[in-house]
Short mmCIF file of C-alpha atoms in Angstrom, two decimals:
data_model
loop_
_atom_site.label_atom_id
_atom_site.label_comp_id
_atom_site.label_asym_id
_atom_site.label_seq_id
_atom_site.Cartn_x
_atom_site.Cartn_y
_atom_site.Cartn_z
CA UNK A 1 0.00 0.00 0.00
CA UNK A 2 1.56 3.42 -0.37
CA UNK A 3 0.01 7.12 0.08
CA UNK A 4 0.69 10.48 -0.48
CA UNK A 5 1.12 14.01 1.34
CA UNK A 6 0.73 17.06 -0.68
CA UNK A 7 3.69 19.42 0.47
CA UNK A 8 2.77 22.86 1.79
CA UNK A 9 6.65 24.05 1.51
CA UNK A 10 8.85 21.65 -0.51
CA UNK A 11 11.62 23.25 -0.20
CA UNK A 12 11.50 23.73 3.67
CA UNK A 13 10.26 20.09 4.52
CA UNK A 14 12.47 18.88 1.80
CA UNK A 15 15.43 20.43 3.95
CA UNK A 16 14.61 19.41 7.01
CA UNK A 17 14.34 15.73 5.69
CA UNK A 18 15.06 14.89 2.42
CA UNK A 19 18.82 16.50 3.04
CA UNK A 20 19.51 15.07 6.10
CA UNK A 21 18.76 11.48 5.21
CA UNK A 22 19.70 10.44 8.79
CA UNK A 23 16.52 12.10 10.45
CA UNK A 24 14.14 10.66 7.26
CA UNK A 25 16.24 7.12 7.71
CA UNK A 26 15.51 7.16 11.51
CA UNK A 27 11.21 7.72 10.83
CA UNK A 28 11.62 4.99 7.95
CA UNK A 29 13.08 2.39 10.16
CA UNK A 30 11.26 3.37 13.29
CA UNK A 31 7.87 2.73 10.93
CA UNK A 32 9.16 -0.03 9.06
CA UNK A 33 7.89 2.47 5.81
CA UNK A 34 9.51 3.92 2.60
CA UNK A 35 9.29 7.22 2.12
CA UNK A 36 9.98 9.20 -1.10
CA UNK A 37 10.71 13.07 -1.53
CA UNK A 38 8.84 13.75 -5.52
CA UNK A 39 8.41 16.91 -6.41
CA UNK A 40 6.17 18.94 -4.56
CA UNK A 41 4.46 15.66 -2.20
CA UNK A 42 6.19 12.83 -0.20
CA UNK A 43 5.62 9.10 -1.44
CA UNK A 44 4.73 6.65 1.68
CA UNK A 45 5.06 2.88 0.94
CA UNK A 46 4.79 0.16 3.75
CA UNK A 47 2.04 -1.58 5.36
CA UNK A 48 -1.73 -0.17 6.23
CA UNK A 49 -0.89 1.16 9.99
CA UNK A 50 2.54 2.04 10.05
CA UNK A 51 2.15 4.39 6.87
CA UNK A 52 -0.93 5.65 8.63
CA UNK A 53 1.73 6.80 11.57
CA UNK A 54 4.06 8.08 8.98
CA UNK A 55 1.28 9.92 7.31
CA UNK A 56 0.09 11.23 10.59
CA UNK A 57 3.38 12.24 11.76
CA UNK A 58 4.64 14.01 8.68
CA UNK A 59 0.65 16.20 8.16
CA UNK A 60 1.19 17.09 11.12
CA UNK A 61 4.28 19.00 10.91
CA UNK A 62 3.18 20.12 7.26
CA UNK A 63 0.00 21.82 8.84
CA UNK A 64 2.30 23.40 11.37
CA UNK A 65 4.52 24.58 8.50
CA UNK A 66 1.03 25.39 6.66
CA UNK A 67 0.57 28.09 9.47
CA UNK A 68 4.07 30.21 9.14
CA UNK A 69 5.13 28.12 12.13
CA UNK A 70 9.15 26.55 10.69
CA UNK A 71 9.16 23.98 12.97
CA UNK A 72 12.65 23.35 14.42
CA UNK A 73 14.78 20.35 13.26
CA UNK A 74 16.42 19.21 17.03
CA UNK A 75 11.78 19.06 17.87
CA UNK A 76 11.50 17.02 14.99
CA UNK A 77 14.67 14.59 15.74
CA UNK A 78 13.13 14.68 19.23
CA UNK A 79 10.06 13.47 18.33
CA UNK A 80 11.31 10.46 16.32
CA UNK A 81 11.99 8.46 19.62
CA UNK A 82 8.30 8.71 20.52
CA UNK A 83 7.40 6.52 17.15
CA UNK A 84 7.70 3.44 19.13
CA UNK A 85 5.58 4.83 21.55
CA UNK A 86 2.86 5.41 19.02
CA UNK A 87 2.90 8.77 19.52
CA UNK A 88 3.42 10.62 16.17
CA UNK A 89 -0.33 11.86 16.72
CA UNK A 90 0.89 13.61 19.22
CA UNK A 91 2.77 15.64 16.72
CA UNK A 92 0.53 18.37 16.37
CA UNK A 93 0.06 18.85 19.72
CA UNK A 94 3.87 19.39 20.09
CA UNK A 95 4.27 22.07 17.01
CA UNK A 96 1.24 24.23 18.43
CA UNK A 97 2.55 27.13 20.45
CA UNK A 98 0.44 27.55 23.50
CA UNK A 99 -1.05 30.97 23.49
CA UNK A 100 1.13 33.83 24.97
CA UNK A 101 0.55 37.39 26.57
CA UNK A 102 2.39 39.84 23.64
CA UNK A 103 5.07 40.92 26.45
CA UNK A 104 6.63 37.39 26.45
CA UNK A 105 8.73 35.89 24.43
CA UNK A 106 7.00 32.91 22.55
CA UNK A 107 7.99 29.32 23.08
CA UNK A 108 7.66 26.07 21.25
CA UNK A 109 7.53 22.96 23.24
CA UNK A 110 10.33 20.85 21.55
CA UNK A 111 8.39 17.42 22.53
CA UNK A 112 5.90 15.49 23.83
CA UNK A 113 6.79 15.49 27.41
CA UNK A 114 7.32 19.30 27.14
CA UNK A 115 3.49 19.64 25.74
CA UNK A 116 2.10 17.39 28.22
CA UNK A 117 3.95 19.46 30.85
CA UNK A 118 2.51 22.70 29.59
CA UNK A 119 -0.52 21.04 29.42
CA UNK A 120 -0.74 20.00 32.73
CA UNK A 121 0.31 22.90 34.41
CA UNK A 122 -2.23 25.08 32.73
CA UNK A 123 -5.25 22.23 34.05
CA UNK A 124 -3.71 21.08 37.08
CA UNK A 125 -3.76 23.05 40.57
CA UNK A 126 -0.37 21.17 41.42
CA UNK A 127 2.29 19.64 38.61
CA UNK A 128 5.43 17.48 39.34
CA UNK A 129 8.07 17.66 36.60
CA UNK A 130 10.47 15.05 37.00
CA UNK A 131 13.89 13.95 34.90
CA UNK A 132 16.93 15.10 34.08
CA UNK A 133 18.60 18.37 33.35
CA UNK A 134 18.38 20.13 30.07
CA UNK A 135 14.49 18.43 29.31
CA UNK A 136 13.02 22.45 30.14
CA UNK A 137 11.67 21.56 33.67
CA UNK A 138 12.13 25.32 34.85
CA UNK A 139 12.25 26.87 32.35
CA UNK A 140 8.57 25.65 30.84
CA UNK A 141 7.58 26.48 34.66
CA UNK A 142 8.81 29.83 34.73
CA UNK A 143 6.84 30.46 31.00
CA UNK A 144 3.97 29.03 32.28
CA UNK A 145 4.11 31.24 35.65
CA UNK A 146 5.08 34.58 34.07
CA UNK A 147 2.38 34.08 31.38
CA UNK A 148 -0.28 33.66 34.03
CA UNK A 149 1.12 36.68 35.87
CA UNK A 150 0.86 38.62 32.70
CA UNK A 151 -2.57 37.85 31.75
CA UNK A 152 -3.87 38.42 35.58
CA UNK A 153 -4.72 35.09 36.40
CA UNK A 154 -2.35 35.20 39.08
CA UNK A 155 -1.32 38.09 41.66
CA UNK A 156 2.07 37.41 42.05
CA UNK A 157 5.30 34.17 40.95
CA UNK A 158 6.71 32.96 44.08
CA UNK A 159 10.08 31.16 43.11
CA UNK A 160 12.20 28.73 45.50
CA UNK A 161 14.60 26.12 45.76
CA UNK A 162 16.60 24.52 48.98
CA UNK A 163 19.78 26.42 49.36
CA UNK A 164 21.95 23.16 50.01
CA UNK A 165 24.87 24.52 49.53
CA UNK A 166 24.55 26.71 52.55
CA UNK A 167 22.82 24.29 54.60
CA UNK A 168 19.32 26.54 54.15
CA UNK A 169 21.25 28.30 57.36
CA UNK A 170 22.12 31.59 55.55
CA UNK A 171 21.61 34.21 58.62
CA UNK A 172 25.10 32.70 59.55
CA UNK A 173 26.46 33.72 56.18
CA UNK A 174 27.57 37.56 55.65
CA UNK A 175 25.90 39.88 52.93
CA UNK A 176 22.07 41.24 52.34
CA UNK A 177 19.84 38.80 51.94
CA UNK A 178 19.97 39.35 48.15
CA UNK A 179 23.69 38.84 48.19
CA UNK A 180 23.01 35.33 50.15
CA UNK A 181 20.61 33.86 48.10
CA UNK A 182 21.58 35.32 44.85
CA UNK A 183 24.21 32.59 43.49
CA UNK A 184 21.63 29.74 44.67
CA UNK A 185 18.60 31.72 42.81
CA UNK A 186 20.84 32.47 39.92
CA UNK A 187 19.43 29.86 37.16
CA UNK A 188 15.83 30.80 38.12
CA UNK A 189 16.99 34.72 37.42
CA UNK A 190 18.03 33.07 33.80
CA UNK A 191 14.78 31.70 32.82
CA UNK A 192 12.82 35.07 33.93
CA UNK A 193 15.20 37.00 31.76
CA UNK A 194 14.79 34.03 28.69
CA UNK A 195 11.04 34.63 28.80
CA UNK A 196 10.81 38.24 29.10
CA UNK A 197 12.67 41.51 28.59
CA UNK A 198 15.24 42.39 31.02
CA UNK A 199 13.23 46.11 31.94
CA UNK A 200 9.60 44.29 32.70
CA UNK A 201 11.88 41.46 34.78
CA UNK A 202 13.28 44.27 36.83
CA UNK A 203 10.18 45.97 37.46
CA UNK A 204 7.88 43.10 38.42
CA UNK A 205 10.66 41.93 40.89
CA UNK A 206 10.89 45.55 42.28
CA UNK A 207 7.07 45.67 42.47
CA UNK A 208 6.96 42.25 44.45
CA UNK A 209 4.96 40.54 41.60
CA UNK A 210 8.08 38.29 41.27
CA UNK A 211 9.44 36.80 44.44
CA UNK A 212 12.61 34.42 44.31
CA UNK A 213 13.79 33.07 48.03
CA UNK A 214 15.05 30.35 49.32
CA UNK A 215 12.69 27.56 50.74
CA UNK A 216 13.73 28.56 54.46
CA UNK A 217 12.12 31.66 53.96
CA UNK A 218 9.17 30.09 53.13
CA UNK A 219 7.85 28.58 56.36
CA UNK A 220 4.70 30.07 58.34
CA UNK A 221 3.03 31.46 54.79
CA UNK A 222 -0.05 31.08 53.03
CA UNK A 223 -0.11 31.61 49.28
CA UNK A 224 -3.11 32.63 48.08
CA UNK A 225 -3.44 33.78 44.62
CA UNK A 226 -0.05 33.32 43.44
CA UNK A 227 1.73 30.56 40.88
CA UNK A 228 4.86 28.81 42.96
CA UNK A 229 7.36 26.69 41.45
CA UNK A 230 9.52 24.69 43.84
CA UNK A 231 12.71 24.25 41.76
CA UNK A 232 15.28 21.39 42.47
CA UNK A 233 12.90 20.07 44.61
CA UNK A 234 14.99 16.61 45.00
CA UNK A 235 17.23 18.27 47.74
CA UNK A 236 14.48 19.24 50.30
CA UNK A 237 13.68 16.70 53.27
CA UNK A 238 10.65 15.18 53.85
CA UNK A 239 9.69 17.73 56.27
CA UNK A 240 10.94 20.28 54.00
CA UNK A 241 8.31 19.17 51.28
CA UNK A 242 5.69 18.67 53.20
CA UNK A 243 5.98 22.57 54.62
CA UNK A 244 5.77 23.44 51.16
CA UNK A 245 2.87 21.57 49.52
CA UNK A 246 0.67 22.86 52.99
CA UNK A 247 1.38 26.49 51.75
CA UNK A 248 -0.51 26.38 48.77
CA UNK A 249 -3.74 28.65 49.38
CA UNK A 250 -6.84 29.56 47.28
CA UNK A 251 -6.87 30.10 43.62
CA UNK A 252 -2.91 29.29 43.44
CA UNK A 253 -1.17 26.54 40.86
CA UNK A 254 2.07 25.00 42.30
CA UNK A 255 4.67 23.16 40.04
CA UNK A 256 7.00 21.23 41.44
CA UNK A 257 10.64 20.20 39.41
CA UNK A 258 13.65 17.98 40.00
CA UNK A 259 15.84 14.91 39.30
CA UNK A 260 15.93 11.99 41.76
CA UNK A 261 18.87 11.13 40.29
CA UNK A 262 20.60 14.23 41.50
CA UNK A 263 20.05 14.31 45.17
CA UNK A 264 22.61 16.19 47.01
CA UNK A 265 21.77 15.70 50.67
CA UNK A 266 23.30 13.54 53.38
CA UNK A 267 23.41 9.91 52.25
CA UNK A 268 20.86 9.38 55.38
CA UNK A 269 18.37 11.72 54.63
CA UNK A 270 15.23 10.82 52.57
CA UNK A 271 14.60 13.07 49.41
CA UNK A 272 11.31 15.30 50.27
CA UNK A 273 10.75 15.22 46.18
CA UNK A 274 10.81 11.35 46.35
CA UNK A 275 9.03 10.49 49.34
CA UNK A 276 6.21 13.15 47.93
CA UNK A 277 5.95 11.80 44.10
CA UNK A 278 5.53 7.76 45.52
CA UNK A 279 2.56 9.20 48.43
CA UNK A 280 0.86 11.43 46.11
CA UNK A 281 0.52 9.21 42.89
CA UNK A 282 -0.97 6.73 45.11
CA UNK A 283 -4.18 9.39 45.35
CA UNK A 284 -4.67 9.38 41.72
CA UNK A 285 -6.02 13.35 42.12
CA UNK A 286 -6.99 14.76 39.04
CA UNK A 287 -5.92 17.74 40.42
CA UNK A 288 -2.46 16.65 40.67
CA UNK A 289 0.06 15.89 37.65
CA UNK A 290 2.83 14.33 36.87
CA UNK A 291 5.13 14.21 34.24
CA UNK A 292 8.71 11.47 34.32
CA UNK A 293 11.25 13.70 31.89
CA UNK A 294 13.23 10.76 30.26
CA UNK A 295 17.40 11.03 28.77
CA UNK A 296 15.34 11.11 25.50
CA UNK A 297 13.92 14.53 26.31
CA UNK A 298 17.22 16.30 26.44
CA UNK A 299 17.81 19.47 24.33
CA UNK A 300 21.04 20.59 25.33
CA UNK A 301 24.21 19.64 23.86
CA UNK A 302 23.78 16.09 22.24
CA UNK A 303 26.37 15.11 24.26
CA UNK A 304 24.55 15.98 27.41
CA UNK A 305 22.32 12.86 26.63
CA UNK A 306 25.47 11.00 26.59
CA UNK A 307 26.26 11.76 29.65
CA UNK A 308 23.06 11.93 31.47
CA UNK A 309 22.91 7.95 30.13
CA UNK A 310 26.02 7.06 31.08
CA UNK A 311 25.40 7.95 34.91
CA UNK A 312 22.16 6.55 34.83
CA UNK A 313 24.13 3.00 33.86
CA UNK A 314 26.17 3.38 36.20
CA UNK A 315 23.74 4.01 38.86
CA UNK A 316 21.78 1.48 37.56
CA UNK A 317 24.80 -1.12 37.73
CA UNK A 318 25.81 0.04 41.37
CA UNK A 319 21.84 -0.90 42.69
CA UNK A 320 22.62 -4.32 40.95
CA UNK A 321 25.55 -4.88 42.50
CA UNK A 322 24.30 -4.26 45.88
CA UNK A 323 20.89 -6.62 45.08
CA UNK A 324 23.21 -9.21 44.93
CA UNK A 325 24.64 -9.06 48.49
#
């Protein structure tokens, strides 16, 4: 059986696949289909389902391309791994930018996980985003937090994470408070200033619609009214966590991010980002999501993913090894 895709831009999908055969060889032998660059349409040539995904998978893209939208080639290599999955209806889901205020910069999720994770957050009063660095955790969080902010859905962005470095005890250490907390807060500054211009950064953090402190700071507060993201969430105790899911007040949405495979406390003391994700599945809330960031879902460096699979072999090896004693 074989079918056919009318191109919307030849030359632009033709780019994107036709000249780097290793993306088009990688949906071919993912979908066990034959695909053909002719003219001004693509060629599909395999059996009933699988050229129904590859039909699916490449329309949807085309419609995105349809709409002005050049859809970027790292999403689309990306999205290749979810093929297995069954997922390349998902596709169009992906390529659609969420709706923005005009003051931020627009975003693109680069994946499935990343448009399930936008998704959620925008249903959910409370999201968990979960994996390893460089998958957009934060920095979808922070989008999805300034955006509310913008468009008045929210009062005010409350933004935390566990100061480990300085054991969370930083009246002992010397400086302003902004000077303590600043190098800890520093990657949270970075996706507020990715999102939107440096001037309206400054001035909702001078106004107090913007609040970044550490989770110490946090204890004895009610948040009504406000979108909170918890960031690095995998270094905070169980008591630690539990403080902060009981401030979430009235009308507020909470996202929570970290990787369990990155825990920098004690080797005795229980991860508070752990302990909460296996007790609060368990309620099956709808009100509660979750999303599990996978090595796949990387989009720094290629090498990054390299890297990030290399520890989790080891890791992985190390729990073996100990199973066996």
């Amino acid at each position: 059986m074989e079918k056919r895709l009318v191109l919307s831009d030849p030359a632009y999908l033709g780019n994107v696949f036709y000249n780097r055969k290793d993306t088009l060889k990688k949906v071919e032998k993912k979908l066990n289909v034959f695909i053909v660059f002719r003219g001004g349409e693509v060629l599909i040539k395999g059996s009933d389902k699988n050229i129904q995904l590859a039909y699916n998978y490449l329309k949807n893209i085309n419609d995105m391309v349809d709409k002005g939208i050049l859809v970027e080639e790292n999403a689309i290599d990306s999205l290749i791994s979810e093929l297995d999955n069954g997922n390349a209806l998902n596709a169009k889901a992906v390529f659609n930018p969420p709706k923005t205020h005009s003051k931020i910069k627009a975003i693109l999720p680069k994946n499935v996980n990343q448009a399930k994770y936008l998704e959620l957050i925008e249903k959910n009063t409370m999201t968990f985003g979960i994996g390893p660095a460089g998958t957009g955790k934060t920095y979808l969080a922070v989008f999805a937090a300034i955006n509310a902010l913008l468009e008045k859905r929210v009062k005010r962005i409350i933004l935390t994470r566990p100061a480990v470095e300085a054991g969370e005890k930083l009246g002992f250490l010397p400086g302003t408070l902004y000077e303590k907390i600043d190098p800890y807060m520093k990657p949270l500054y970075d996706a507020i200033y990715d999102c939107i211009e440096t001037e309206l950064a400054l001035k909702l953090i001078d106004q107090g619609k913007i609040e970044i402190e550490p989770l110490a700071y946090m204890r004895g507060r009610t948040l009504n009214n406000a979108f909170i993201i918890l960031d690095e969430a995998q270094n905070t105790t169980v008591s630690q966590m539990k403080m902060f899911l009981t401030r979430t007040g009235f009308d507020s949405k909470v996202v929570i991010t970290g990787d369990i495979t990155q825990i920098d406390l004690p080797y005795n003391i229980k991860s508070g980002l752990a302990d909460a994700v296996s007790l609060l599945r368990k309620l099956n809330l709808d009100s509660i999501g979750f999303v599990d960031f996978k090595k796949e879902d990387v989009l720094r460096n290629p090498i990054v993913s390299k890297i990030v699979e290399a520890y989790e072999k080891r890791d992985k090896d190390n729990q073996e090894s100990k199973n066996t004693y």
